[in-house]
Tab-separated table of C-alpha atoms in Angstrom:
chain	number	residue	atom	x	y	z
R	25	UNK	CA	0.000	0.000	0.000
R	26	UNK	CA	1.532	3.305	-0.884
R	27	UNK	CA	0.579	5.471	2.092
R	28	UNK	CA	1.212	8.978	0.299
R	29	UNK	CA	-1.977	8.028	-2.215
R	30	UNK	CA	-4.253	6.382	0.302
R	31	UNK	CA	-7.149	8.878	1.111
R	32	UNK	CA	-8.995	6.243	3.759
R	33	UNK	CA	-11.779	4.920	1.643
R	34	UNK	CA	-11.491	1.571	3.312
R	35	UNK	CA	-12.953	-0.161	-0.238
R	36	UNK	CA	-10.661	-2.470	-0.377
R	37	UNK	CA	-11.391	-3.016	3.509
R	38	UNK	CA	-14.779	-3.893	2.312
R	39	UNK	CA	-13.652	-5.967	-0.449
R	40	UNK	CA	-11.325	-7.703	1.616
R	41	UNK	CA	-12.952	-11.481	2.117
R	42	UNK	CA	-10.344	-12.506	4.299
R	43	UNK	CA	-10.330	-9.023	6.719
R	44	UNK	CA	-6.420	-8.720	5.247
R	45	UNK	CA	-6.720	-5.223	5.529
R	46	UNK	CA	-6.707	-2.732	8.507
R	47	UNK	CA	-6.256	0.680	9.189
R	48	UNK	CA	-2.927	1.868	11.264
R	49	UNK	CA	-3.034	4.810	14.111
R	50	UNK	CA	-2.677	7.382	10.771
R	51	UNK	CA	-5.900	5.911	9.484
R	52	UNK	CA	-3.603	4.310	6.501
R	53	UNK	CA	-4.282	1.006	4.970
R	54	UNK	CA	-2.147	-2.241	5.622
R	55	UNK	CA	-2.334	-5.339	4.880
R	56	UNK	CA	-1.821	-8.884	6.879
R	57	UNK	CA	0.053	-10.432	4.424
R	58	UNK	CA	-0.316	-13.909	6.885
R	59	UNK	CA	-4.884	-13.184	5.751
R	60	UNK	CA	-4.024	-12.043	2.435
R	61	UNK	CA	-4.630	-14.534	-0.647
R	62	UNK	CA	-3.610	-12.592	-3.540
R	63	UNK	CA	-7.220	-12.725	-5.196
R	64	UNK	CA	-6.349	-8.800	-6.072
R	65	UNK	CA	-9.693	-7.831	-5.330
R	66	UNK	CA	-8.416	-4.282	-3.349
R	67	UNK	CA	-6.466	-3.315	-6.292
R	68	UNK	CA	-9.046	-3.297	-8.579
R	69	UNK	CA	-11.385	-0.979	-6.160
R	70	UNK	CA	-8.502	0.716	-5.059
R	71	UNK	CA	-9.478	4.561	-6.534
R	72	UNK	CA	-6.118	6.154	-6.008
R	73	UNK	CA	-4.244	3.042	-7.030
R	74	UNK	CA	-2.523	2.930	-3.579
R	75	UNK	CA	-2.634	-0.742	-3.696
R	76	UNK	CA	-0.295	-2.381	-5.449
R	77	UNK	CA	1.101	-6.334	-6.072
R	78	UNK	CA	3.412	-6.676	-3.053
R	79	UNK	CA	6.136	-8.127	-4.876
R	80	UNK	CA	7.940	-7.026	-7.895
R	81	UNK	CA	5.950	-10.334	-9.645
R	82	UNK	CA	2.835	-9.552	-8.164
R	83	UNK	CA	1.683	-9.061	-11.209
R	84	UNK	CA	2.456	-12.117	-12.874
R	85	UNK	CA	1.408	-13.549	-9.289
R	86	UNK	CA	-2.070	-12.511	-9.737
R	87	UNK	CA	-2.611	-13.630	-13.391
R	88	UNK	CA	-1.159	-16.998	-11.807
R	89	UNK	CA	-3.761	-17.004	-9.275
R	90	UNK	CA	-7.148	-16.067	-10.972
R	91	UNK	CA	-6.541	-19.063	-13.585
R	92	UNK	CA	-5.945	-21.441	-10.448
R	93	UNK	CA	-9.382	-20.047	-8.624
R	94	UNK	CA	-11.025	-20.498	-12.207
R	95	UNK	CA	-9.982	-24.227	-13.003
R	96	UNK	CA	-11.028	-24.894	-9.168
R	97	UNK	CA	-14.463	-23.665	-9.957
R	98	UNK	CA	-14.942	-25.851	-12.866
R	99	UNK	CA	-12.148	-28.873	-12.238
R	100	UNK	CA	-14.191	-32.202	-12.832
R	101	UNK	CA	-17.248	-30.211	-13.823
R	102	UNK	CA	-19.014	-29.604	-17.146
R	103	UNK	CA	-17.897	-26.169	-18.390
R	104	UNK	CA	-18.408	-24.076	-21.458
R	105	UNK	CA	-17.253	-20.350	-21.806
R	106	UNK	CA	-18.367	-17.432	-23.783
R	107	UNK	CA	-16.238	-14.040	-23.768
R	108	UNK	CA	-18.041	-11.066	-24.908
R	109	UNK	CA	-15.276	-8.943	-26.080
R	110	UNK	CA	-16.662	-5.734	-26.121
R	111	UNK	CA	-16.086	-2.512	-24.922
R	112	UNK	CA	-12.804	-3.537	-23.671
R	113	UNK	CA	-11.587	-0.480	-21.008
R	114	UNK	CA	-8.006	0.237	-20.421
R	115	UNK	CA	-8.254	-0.937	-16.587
R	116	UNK	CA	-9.441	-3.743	-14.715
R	117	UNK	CA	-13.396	-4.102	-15.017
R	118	UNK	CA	-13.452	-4.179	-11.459
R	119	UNK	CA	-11.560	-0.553	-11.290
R	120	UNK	CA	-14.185	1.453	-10.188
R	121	UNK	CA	-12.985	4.528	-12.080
R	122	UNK	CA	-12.854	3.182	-15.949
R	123	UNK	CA	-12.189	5.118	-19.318
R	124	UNK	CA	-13.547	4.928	-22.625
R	125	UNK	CA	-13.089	1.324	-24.356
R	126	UNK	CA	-9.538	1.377	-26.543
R	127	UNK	CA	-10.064	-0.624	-29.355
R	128	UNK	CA	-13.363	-1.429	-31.529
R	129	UNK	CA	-15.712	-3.943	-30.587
R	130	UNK	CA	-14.581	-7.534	-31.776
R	131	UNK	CA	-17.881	-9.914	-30.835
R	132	UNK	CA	-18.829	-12.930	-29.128
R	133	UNK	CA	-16.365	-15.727	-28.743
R	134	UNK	CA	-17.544	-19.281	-27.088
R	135	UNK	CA	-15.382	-22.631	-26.466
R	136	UNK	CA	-15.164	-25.472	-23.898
R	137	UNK	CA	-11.663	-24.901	-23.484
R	138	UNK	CA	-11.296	-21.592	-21.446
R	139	UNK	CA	-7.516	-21.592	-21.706
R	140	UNK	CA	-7.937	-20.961	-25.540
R	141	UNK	CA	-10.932	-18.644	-25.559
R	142	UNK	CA	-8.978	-16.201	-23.460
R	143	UNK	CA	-5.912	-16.486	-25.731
R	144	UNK	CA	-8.299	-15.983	-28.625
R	145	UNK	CA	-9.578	-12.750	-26.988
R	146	UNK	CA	-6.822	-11.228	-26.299
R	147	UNK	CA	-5.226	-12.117	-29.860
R	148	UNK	CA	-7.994	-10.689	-31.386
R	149	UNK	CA	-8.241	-7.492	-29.128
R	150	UNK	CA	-4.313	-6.909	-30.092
R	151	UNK	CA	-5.159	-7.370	-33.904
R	152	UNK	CA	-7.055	-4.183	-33.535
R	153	UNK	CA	-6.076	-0.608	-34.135
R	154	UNK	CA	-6.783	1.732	-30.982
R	155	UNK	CA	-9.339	3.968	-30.826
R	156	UNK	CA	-7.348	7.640	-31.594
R	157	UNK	CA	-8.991	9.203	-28.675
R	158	UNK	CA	-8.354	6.478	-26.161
R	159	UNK	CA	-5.916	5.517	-23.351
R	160	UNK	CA	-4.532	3.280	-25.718
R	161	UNK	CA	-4.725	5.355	-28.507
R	162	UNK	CA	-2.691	7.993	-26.672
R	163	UNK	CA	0.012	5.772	-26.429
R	164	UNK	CA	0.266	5.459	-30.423
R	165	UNK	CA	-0.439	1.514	-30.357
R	166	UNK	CA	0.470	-0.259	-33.284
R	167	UNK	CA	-1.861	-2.830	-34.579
R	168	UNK	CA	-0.613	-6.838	-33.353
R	169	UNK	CA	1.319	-5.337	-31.040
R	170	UNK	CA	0.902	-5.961	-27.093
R	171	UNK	CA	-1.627	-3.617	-26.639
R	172	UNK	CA	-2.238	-4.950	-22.630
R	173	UNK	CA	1.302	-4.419	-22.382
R	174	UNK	CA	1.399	-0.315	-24.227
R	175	UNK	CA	-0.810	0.320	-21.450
R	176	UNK	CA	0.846	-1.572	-18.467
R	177	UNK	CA	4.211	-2.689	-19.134
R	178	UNK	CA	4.270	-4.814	-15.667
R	179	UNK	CA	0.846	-6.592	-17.077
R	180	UNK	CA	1.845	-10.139	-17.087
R	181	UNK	CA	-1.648	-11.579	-18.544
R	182	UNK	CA	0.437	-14.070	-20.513
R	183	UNK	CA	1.223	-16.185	-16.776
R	184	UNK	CA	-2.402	-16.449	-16.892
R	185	UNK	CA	-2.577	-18.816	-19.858
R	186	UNK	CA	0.911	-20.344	-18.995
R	187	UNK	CA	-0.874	-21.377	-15.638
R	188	UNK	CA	-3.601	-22.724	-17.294
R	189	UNK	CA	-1.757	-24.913	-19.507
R	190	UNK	CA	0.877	-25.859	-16.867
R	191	UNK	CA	-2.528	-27.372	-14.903
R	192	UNK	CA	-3.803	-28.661	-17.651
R	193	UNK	CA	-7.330	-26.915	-17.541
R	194	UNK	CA	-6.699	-26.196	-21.823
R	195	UNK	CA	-4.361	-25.260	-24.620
R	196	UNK	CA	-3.282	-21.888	-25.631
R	197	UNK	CA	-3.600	-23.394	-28.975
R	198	UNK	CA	-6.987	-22.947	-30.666
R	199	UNK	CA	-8.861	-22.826	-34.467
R	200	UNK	CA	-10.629	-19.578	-34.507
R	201	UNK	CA	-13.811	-20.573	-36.534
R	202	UNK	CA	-15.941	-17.423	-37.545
R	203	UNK	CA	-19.672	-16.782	-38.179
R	204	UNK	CA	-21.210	-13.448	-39.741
């Protein structure tokens, strides 16, 4: 927690599903790292961004993480996923404080293999060009490049679908089949 942009909120106190986080005598947030799980939730309600990974691979932590609490859910369990990838913002949909979306809308995309639909999605939203007037836009994105990476260079989404290969919950191979 960076003390110098907390302004006492306590919404990532509220959040917190594991009471991780706690006020000190200057009415500053800290956090028990012995309660805390890493689910990220604070940081995405966090409106100052005082809350940060903890460690300089929190990042790639987190990613880790939200595949393993996905494949949990649906480990030995009929599954099928469908990704509307749409309006996609420059933060976190959980960020309270969003901007306008930073590429064109691309669809609907649907698969049993969840693994692959997200690397689908996120190939297709880096085939686009950015909107001009966007975060991402600003930025002067060049189409097929890392666009999740132009806007956070410490974004490691790519652990995600490592993670969920490495557990074997899909492929981050996939035949992109299209319908008009």
């Amino acid at each position: 927690v960076n003390p110098e942009q907390c302004r006492s909120c306590g919404m990532c106190q509220k959040i917190c599903a594991h009471s991780a986080l706690n006020f000190d005598e200057n009415h500053k947030m800290h956090i028990d790292h012995s309660r805390c799980v890493g689910c990220g939730r604070c940081i995405g309600v966090c409106p100052t961004k005082a809350m940060r990974p903890g460690a300089e691979d929190g990042c790639e932590i987190l990613s880790r993480r939200v595949t393993e609490y996905a494949y949990a859910v649906c480990k030995d369990k009929p599954n099928f996923h469908i990704n509307m990838v749409i309006d996609i913002s420059p933060f976190c949909d959980c960020y309270g404080n969003n901007d306008a979306p930073i590429v064109p809308d691309i669809g609907m995309f649907a698969s049993f293999d969840p693994v692959a639909l997200d690397k689908a999605c996120a190939d297709a939203a880096n085939r686009q060009h950015a909107i001009a007037d966007s975060f991402l836009g600003e930025k002067h994105a060049e189409p097929h490049a890392d666009h999740f990476h132009t806007m956070h260079p410490d974004s490691k989404w790519e652990a995600g679908i490592e993670q969920g290969v490495k557990l074997g919950f899909g492929s981050d191979q996939y035949e992109l089949i299209t319908m008009e």
